[in-house]
Amino acid sequence: PAALIVGEIWHYAADFLQGDQWDSVMNYPFYRNLLDFAAEQTMKPSEFAGSLGFMRGNTHSAAWPLLWNLAGSHDTARLLHLCGEDKRRQKLAAAIQLLTPGMPMIYYGDEVAMTGGHDPDCRRGMLWEEARQDKDMLCWYRRLLKLRKELPGILHGETVAEEANDAQGLIRITRRLNDQDITILFHAKEGDVHIPELEGKQDILNQRVFEGTVQGMTAMVLV
């Protein structure tokens, strides 16, 4: 009775999550939308936000926080490879994965920027030699995971505002928990975006004061 039952279904699988079959599934719709938006940049912000909204609205509320949000696996090309070897894109994709409600599944080696093409190239052995690991990427993943644990409002807060600006390539989400507002920014275009009304807030993800400018291909968490 206490077993966690998770299925690997490649298509939209909310019908398996009504309380009488499985507890969770590998969230491949999230994976495909994440790649389209952040890695390959073929999806508009409004389309990405709309797709997540559709999934949430059609998934049992008890199952939504349990979905396995993956950004790669043993039979898919590596995230960095799909990002065109652009580590900024991988950082953005990781931020979306780790700052979105659900259970993020990190494929071994992504956290140190391992690359690899389609199967079987994605199954390379782990880079255990620290000299070959990207320590900056590792710090990024650790920082994101730390925020998930320390700021419950990121995952459990009420969404009080959400905006997707296709022209700017920007998604802006504000969540509230216990009177604390957290604003999360995902910017998936080159160039700067200016948000002067948020100037002076603390960007705790990048560990600096927000000066009103969101650089291209970045994520921010403002409090």
PDB file of C-alpha atoms in Angstrom:
ATOM      1  CA  PRO A   1       0.000   0.000   0.000  1.00  0.00           C
ATOM      2  CA  ALA A   2       2.888   2.413   0.586  1.00  0.00           C
ATOM      3  CA  ALA A   3       4.568   1.694  -2.760  1.00  0.00           C
ATOM      4  CA  LEU A   4       5.169   4.548  -5.200  1.00  0.00           C
ATOM      5  CA  ILE A   5       4.065   3.481  -8.682  1.00  0.00           C
ATOM      6  CA  VAL A   6       5.560   5.454 -11.582  1.00  0.00           C
ATOM      7  CA  GLY A   7       5.056   4.662 -15.262  1.00  0.00           C
ATOM      8  CA  GLU A   8       7.080   5.514 -18.343  1.00  0.00           C
ATOM      9  CA  ILE A   9       4.540   6.808 -20.828  1.00  0.00           C
ATOM     10  CA  TRP A  10       5.750   8.912 -23.747  1.00  0.00           C
ATOM     11  CA  HIS A  11       2.408  10.570 -24.441  1.00  0.00           C
ATOM     12  CA  TYR A  12       0.115  12.732 -22.316  1.00  0.00           C
ATOM     13  CA  ALA A  13      -0.906  10.400 -19.495  1.00  0.00           C
ATOM     14  CA  ALA A  14      -3.236  12.221 -17.083  1.00  0.00           C
ATOM     15  CA  ASP A  15      -5.807   9.439 -17.441  1.00  0.00           C
ATOM     16  CA  PHE A  16      -3.424   7.103 -15.594  1.00  0.00           C
ATOM     17  CA  LEU A  17      -3.316   9.463 -12.602  1.00  0.00           C
ATOM     18  CA  GLN A  18      -6.898   9.444 -11.304  1.00  0.00           C
ATOM     19  CA  GLY A  19      -6.054   7.618  -8.073  1.00  0.00           C
ATOM     20  CA  ASP A  20      -6.812   4.089  -9.236  1.00  0.00           C
ATOM     21  CA  GLN A  21      -3.680   3.243 -11.271  1.00  0.00           C
ATOM     22  CA  TRP A  22      -0.380   5.117 -10.866  1.00  0.00           C
ATOM     23  CA  ASP A  23       1.003   7.827  -8.584  1.00  0.00           C
ATOM     24  CA  SER A  24       3.153   9.544 -11.202  1.00  0.00           C
ATOM     25  CA  VAL A  25       4.571   9.302 -14.720  1.00  0.00           C
ATOM     26  CA  MET A  26       7.717  10.449 -16.475  1.00  0.00           C
ATOM     27  CA  ASN A  27       6.553  13.829 -17.738  1.00  0.00           C
ATOM     28  CA  TYR A  28       7.533  13.645 -21.401  1.00  0.00           C
ATOM     29  CA  PRO A  29       5.154  16.465 -22.462  1.00  0.00           C
ATOM     30  CA  PHE A  30       7.090  18.736 -20.065  1.00  0.00           C
ATOM     31  CA  TYR A  31      10.359  17.420 -21.532  1.00  0.00           C
ATOM     32  CA  ARG A  32       9.358  18.133 -25.116  1.00  0.00           C
ATOM     33  CA  ASN A  33       8.041  21.613 -24.325  1.00  0.00           C
ATOM     34  CA  LEU A  34      11.150  22.428 -22.280  1.00  0.00           C
ATOM     35  CA  LEU A  35      13.378  21.507 -25.205  1.00  0.00           C
ATOM     36  CA  ASP A  36      11.270  23.479 -27.688  1.00  0.00           C
ATOM     37  CA  PHE A  37      11.279  26.589 -25.506  1.00  0.00           C
ATOM     38  CA  ALA A  38      14.699  26.712 -23.834  1.00  0.00           C
ATOM     39  CA  ALA A  39      17.002  24.365 -25.734  1.00  0.00           C
ATOM     40  CA  GLU A  40      15.985  24.580 -29.382  1.00  0.00           C
ATOM     41  CA  GLN A  41      14.040  27.860 -29.075  1.00  0.00           C
ATOM     42  CA  THR A  42      11.277  26.910 -31.491  1.00  0.00           C
ATOM     43  CA  MET A  43       8.423  27.636 -29.041  1.00  0.00           C
ATOM     44  CA  LYS A  44       7.101  31.035 -27.969  1.00  0.00           C
ATOM     45  CA  PRO A  45       6.789  31.898 -24.264  1.00  0.00           C
ATOM     46  CA  SER A  46       2.995  32.045 -24.535  1.00  0.00           C
ATOM     47  CA  GLU A  47       2.926  28.576 -26.091  1.00  0.00           C
ATOM     48  CA  PHE A  48       5.143  27.147 -23.354  1.00  0.00           C
ATOM     49  CA  ALA A  49       3.127  28.736 -20.555  1.00  0.00           C
ATOM     50  CA  GLY A  50      -0.107  27.658 -22.217  1.00  0.00           C
ATOM     51  CA  SER A  51       1.087  24.076 -22.528  1.00  0.00           C
ATOM     52  CA  LEU A  52       2.041  23.900 -18.850  1.00  0.00           C
ATOM     53  CA  GLY A  53      -1.310  25.432 -17.946  1.00  0.00           C
ATOM     54  CA  PHE A  54      -3.137  22.816 -20.015  1.00  0.00           C
ATOM     55  CA  MET A  55      -1.202  20.005 -18.329  1.00  0.00           C
ATOM     56  CA  ARG A  56      -1.893  21.364 -14.875  1.00  0.00           C
ATOM     57  CA  GLY A  57      -5.578  21.920 -15.564  1.00  0.00           C
ATOM     58  CA  ASN A  58      -6.001  18.363 -16.810  1.00  0.00           C
ATOM     59  CA  THR A  59      -3.878  16.581 -14.192  1.00  0.00           C
ATOM     60  CA  HIS A  60      -5.241  15.469 -10.827  1.00  0.00           C
ATOM     61  CA  SER A  61      -4.194  18.048  -8.238  1.00  0.00           C
ATOM     62  CA  ALA A  62      -2.656  15.348  -6.021  1.00  0.00           C
ATOM     63  CA  ALA A  63      -0.495  14.082  -8.907  1.00  0.00           C
ATOM     64  CA  TRP A  64       0.731  17.455 -10.220  1.00  0.00           C
ATOM     65  CA  PRO A  65       3.516  17.880  -7.586  1.00  0.00           C
ATOM     66  CA  LEU A  66       4.640  14.277  -8.198  1.00  0.00           C
ATOM     67  CA  LEU A  67       5.192  14.346 -11.964  1.00  0.00           C
ATOM     68  CA  TRP A  68       8.738  13.363 -12.898  1.00  0.00           C
ATOM     69  CA  ASN A  69       9.943  16.419 -14.817  1.00  0.00           C
ATOM     70  CA  LEU A  70      12.891  15.238 -16.864  1.00  0.00           C
ATOM     71  CA  ALA A  71      15.267  17.099 -19.177  1.00  0.00           C
ATOM     72  CA  GLY A  72      16.993  14.011 -20.549  1.00  0.00           C
ATOM     73  CA  SER A  73      17.331  10.265 -20.044  1.00  0.00           C
ATOM     74  CA  HIS A  74      19.293   7.220 -21.154  1.00  0.00           C
ATOM     75  CA  ASP A  75      17.554   7.083 -24.534  1.00  0.00           C
ATOM     76  CA  THR A  76      17.438  10.777 -25.449  1.00  0.00           C
ATOM     77  CA  ALA A  77      20.242  13.039 -26.662  1.00  0.00           C
ATOM     78  CA  ARG A  78      21.992  14.953 -23.894  1.00  0.00           C
ATOM     79  CA  LEU A  79      20.494  18.273 -22.848  1.00  0.00           C
ATOM     80  CA  LEU A  80      23.682  20.198 -23.671  1.00  0.00           C
ATOM     81  CA  HIS A  81      23.797  18.605 -27.129  1.00  0.00           C
ATOM     82  CA  LEU A  82      20.191  19.630 -27.801  1.00  0.00           C
ATOM     83  CA  CYS A  83      21.077  23.144 -26.632  1.00  0.00           C
ATOM     84  CA  GLY A  84      23.608  23.344 -29.463  1.00  0.00           C
ATOM     85  CA  GLU A  85      26.403  23.079 -26.872  1.00  0.00           C
ATOM     86  CA  ASP A  86      25.291  26.480 -25.534  1.00  0.00           C
ATOM     87  CA  LYS A  87      25.672  26.261 -21.760  1.00  0.00           C
ATOM     88  CA  ARG A  88      23.523  29.349 -21.239  1.00  0.00           C
ATOM     89  CA  ARG A  89      20.593  27.487 -22.770  1.00  0.00           C
ATOM     90  CA  GLN A  90      21.242  24.483 -20.548  1.00  0.00           C
ATOM     91  CA  LYS A  91      21.305  26.722 -17.475  1.00  0.00           C
ATOM     92  CA  LEU A  92      17.978  28.229 -18.520  1.00  0.00           C
ATOM     93  CA  ALA A  93      16.462  24.786 -19.109  1.00  0.00           C
ATOM     94  CA  ALA A  94      17.749  23.590 -15.737  1.00  0.00           C
ATOM     95  CA  ALA A  95      16.257  26.643 -14.025  1.00  0.00           C
ATOM     96  CA  ILE A  96      12.850  25.940 -15.563  1.00  0.00           C
ATOM     97  CA  GLN A  97      13.085  22.266 -14.612  1.00  0.00           C
ATOM     98  CA  LEU A  98      14.085  22.937 -11.007  1.00  0.00           C
ATOM     99  CA  LEU A  99      11.865  25.956 -10.352  1.00  0.00           C
ATOM    100  CA  THR A 100       8.664  24.318 -11.632  1.00  0.00           C
ATOM    101  CA  PRO A 101       6.388  22.232  -9.377  1.00  0.00           C
ATOM    102  CA  GLY A 102       7.025  18.525  -9.787  1.00  0.00           C
ATOM    103  CA  MET A 103       9.857  16.090  -9.126  1.00  0.00           C
ATOM    104  CA  PRO A 104      12.889  17.049 -11.260  1.00  0.00           C
ATOM    105  CA  MET A 105      14.809  14.074 -12.611  1.00  0.00           C
ATOM    106  CA  ILE A 106      18.417  14.956 -13.451  1.00  0.00           C
ATOM    107  CA  TYR A 107      20.153  12.539 -15.817  1.00  0.00           C
ATOM    108  CA  TYR A 108      23.605  11.748 -14.465  1.00  0.00           C
ATOM    109  CA  GLY A 109      26.291  14.067 -15.782  1.00  0.00           C
ATOM    110  CA  ASP A 110      24.001  16.881 -16.904  1.00  0.00           C
ATOM    111  CA  GLU A 111      24.976  18.692 -13.711  1.00  0.00           C
ATOM    112  CA  VAL A 112      28.618  18.815 -14.897  1.00  0.00           C
ATOM    113  CA  ALA A 113      27.732  19.646 -18.535  1.00  0.00           C
ATOM    114  CA  MET A 114      28.254  16.227 -20.113  1.00  0.00           C
ATOM    115  CA  THR A 115      27.304  16.132 -23.773  1.00  0.00           C
ATOM    116  CA  GLY A 116      26.311  13.364 -26.163  1.00  0.00           C
ATOM    117  CA  GLY A 117      24.204  12.852 -29.254  1.00  0.00           C
ATOM    118  CA  HIS A 118      21.357  10.457 -29.844  1.00  0.00           C
ATOM    119  CA  ASP A 119      21.352   6.908 -28.507  1.00  0.00           C
ATOM    120  CA  PRO A 120      23.824   5.306 -27.862  1.00  0.00           C
ATOM    121  CA  ASP A 121      26.032   8.417 -27.591  1.00  0.00           C
ATOM    122  CA  CYS A 122      23.869   9.671 -24.693  1.00  0.00           C
ATOM    123  CA  ARG A 123      24.954   6.652 -22.605  1.00  0.00           C
ATOM    124  CA  ARG A 124      28.582   7.700 -22.149  1.00  0.00           C
ATOM    125  CA  GLY A 125      30.159   6.798 -18.820  1.00  0.00           C
ATOM    126  CA  MET A 126      30.048   9.396 -16.063  1.00  0.00           C
ATOM    127  CA  LEU A 127      32.884  11.944 -15.987  1.00  0.00           C
ATOM    128  CA  TRP A 128      34.231  11.149 -12.541  1.00  0.00           C
ATOM    129  CA  GLU A 129      37.512  13.047 -13.100  1.00  0.00           C
ATOM    130  CA  GLU A 130      36.857  16.432 -11.542  1.00  0.00           C
ATOM    131  CA  ALA A 131      39.262  18.111 -13.943  1.00  0.00           C
ATOM    132  CA  ARG A 132      36.870  17.253 -16.792  1.00  0.00           C
ATOM    133  CA  GLN A 133      33.740  18.455 -14.982  1.00  0.00           C
ATOM    134  CA  ASP A 134      32.230  21.896 -15.495  1.00  0.00           C
ATOM    135  CA  LYS A 135      32.246  23.224 -11.934  1.00  0.00           C
ATOM    136  CA  ASP A 136      30.314  26.362 -12.859  1.00  0.00           C
ATOM    137  CA  MET A 137      27.432  24.228 -14.145  1.00  0.00           C
ATOM    138  CA  LEU A 138      27.591  22.082 -11.022  1.00  0.00           C
ATOM    139  CA  CYS A 139      27.332  25.187  -8.824  1.00  0.00           C
ATOM    140  CA  TRP A 140      24.313  26.328 -10.857  1.00  0.00           C
ATOM    141  CA  TYR A 141      22.447  23.072 -10.274  1.00  0.00           C
ATOM    142  CA  ARG A 142      23.335  23.109  -6.582  1.00  0.00           C
ATOM    143  CA  ARG A 143      22.102  26.692  -6.231  1.00  0.00           C
ATOM    144  CA  LEU A 144      18.801  25.856  -7.902  1.00  0.00           C
ATOM    145  CA  LEU A 145      18.293  22.821  -5.685  1.00  0.00           C
ATOM    146  CA  LYS A 146      19.111  24.891  -2.611  1.00  0.00           C
ATOM    147  CA  LEU A 147      16.438  27.442  -3.577  1.00  0.00           C
ATOM    148  CA  ARG A 148      13.848  24.657  -4.034  1.00  0.00           C
ATOM    149  CA  LYS A 149      14.490  23.574  -0.452  1.00  0.00           C
ATOM    150  CA  GLU A 150      14.813  26.990   1.185  1.00  0.00           C
ATOM    151  CA  LEU A 151      11.958  28.832  -0.561  1.00  0.00           C
ATOM    152  CA  PRO A 152       8.808  26.675  -0.425  1.00  0.00           C
ATOM    153  CA  GLY A 153       6.865  29.430  -2.164  1.00  0.00           C
ATOM    154  CA  ILE A 154       8.600  28.516  -5.439  1.00  0.00           C
ATOM    155  CA  LEU A 155       6.803  25.179  -5.523  1.00  0.00           C
ATOM    156  CA  HIS A 156       3.840  25.601  -3.204  1.00  0.00           C
ATOM    157  CA  GLY A 157       2.974  29.272  -3.485  1.00  0.00           C
ATOM    158  CA  GLU A 158      -0.204  30.547  -5.107  1.00  0.00           C
ATOM    159  CA  THR A 159       0.404  31.913  -8.583  1.00  0.00           C
ATOM    160  CA  VAL A 160      -0.826  35.501  -8.299  1.00  0.00           C
ATOM    161  CA  ALA A 161       0.520  36.777 -11.630  1.00  0.00           C
ATOM    162  CA  GLU A 162       1.864  35.229 -14.821  1.00  0.00           C
ATOM    163  CA  GLU A 163       2.890  36.937 -18.040  1.00  0.00           C
ATOM    164  CA  ALA A 164       4.358  35.523 -21.242  1.00  0.00           C
ATOM    165  CA  ASN A 165       5.785  38.147 -23.591  1.00  0.00           C
ATOM    166  CA  ASP A 166       6.558  36.666 -26.993  1.00  0.00           C
ATOM    167  CA  ALA A 167       8.252  39.790 -28.343  1.00  0.00           C
ATOM    168  CA  GLN A 168      10.681  39.855 -25.414  1.00  0.00           C
ATOM    169  CA  GLY A 169      11.015  36.090 -25.081  1.00  0.00           C
ATOM    170  CA  LEU A 170      10.154  36.454 -21.397  1.00  0.00           C
ATOM    171  CA  ILE A 171       8.058  34.509 -18.911  1.00  0.00           C
ATOM    172  CA  ARG A 172       7.351  36.260 -15.602  1.00  0.00           C
ATOM    173  CA  ILE A 173       5.683  34.389 -12.742  1.00  0.00           C
ATOM    174  CA  THR A 174       4.878  35.676  -9.254  1.00  0.00           C
ATOM    175  CA  ARG A 175       4.027  33.190  -6.528  1.00  0.00           C
ATOM    176  CA  ARG A 176       2.919  34.033  -2.981  1.00  0.00           C
ATOM    177  CA  LEU A 177       3.210  32.040   0.216  1.00  0.00           C
ATOM    178  CA  ASN A 178       2.767  33.430   3.743  1.00  0.00           C
ATOM    179  CA  ASP A 179       2.735  37.031   2.465  1.00  0.00           C
ATOM    180  CA  GLN A 180       6.061  36.585   0.650  1.00  0.00           C
ATOM    181  CA  ASP A 181       6.070  37.256  -3.089  1.00  0.00           C
ATOM    182  CA  ILE A 182       8.612  35.496  -5.280  1.00  0.00           C
ATOM    183  CA  THR A 183       9.017  36.608  -8.896  1.00  0.00           C
ATOM    184  CA  ILE A 184      10.630  34.140 -11.293  1.00  0.00           C
ATOM    185  CA  LEU A 185      11.917  35.307 -14.676  1.00  0.00           C
ATOM    186  CA  PHE A 186      12.814  33.060 -17.622  1.00  0.00           C
ATOM    187  CA  HIS A 187      14.305  34.916 -20.598  1.00  0.00           C
ATOM    188  CA  ALA A 188      14.823  32.779 -23.708  1.00  0.00           C
ATOM    189  CA  LYS A 189      16.045  35.378 -26.203  1.00  0.00           C
ATOM    190  CA  GLU A 190      19.255  37.237 -26.898  1.00  0.00           C
ATOM    191  CA  GLY A 191      19.442  40.868 -25.826  1.00  0.00           C
ATOM    192  CA  ASP A 192      18.317  42.702 -22.700  1.00  0.00           C
ATOM    193  CA  VAL A 193      14.827  43.233 -21.297  1.00  0.00           C
ATOM    194  CA  HIS A 194      14.186  46.114 -18.896  1.00  0.00           C
ATOM    195  CA  ILE A 195      11.768  45.778 -15.963  1.00  0.00           C
ATOM    196  CA  PRO A 196      12.294  48.983 -13.963  1.00  0.00           C
ATOM    197  CA  GLU A 197       9.435  48.322 -11.532  1.00  0.00           C
ATOM    198  CA  LEU A 198      11.364  45.381 -10.057  1.00  0.00           C
ATOM    199  CA  GLU A 199      14.604  47.288  -9.639  1.00  0.00           C
ATOM    200  CA  GLY A 200      16.146  46.981  -6.191  1.00  0.00           C
ATOM    201  CA  LYS A 201      14.814  43.493  -5.430  1.00  0.00           C
ATOM    202  CA  GLN A 202      17.240  40.743  -4.462  1.00  0.00           C
ATOM    203  CA  ASP A 203      18.035  38.280  -7.233  1.00  0.00           C
ATOM    204  CA  ILE A 204      18.762  35.358  -4.935  1.00  0.00           C
ATOM    205  CA  LEU A 205      19.475  32.929  -7.755  1.00  0.00           C
ATOM    206  CA  ASN A 206      22.324  34.998  -9.176  1.00  0.00           C
ATOM    207  CA  GLN A 207      23.211  36.443  -5.765  1.00  0.00           C
ATOM    208  CA  ARG A 208      22.994  40.138  -6.568  1.00  0.00           C
ATOM    209  CA  VAL A 209      20.678  43.138  -6.455  1.00  0.00           C
ATOM    210  CA  PHE A 210      18.448  43.359  -9.508  1.00  0.00           C
ATOM    211  CA  GLU A 211      19.258  46.546 -11.405  1.00  0.00           C
ATOM    212  CA  GLY A 212      16.257  46.437 -13.718  1.00  0.00           C
ATOM    213  CA  THR A 213      17.818  44.580 -16.664  1.00  0.00           C
ATOM    214  CA  VAL A 214      17.321  40.928 -17.585  1.00  0.00           C
ATOM    215  CA  GLN A 215      20.102  39.728 -19.847  1.00  0.00           C
ATOM    216  CA  GLY A 216      19.518  37.289 -22.667  1.00  0.00           C
ATOM    217  CA  MET A 217      19.270  33.558 -21.964  1.00  0.00           C
ATOM    218  CA  THR A 218      19.018  33.901 -18.180  1.00  0.00           C
ATOM    219  CA  ALA A 219      16.789  33.045 -15.248  1.00  0.00           C
ATOM    220  CA  MET A 220      16.234  35.091 -12.084  1.00  0.00           C
ATOM    221  CA  VAL A 221      14.457  34.659  -8.758  1.00  0.00           C
ATOM    222  CA  LEU A 222      13.531  37.982  -7.154  1.00  0.00           C
ATOM    223  CA  VAL A 223      12.333  38.580  -3.608  1.00  0.00           C
TER     224      VAL A 223
END
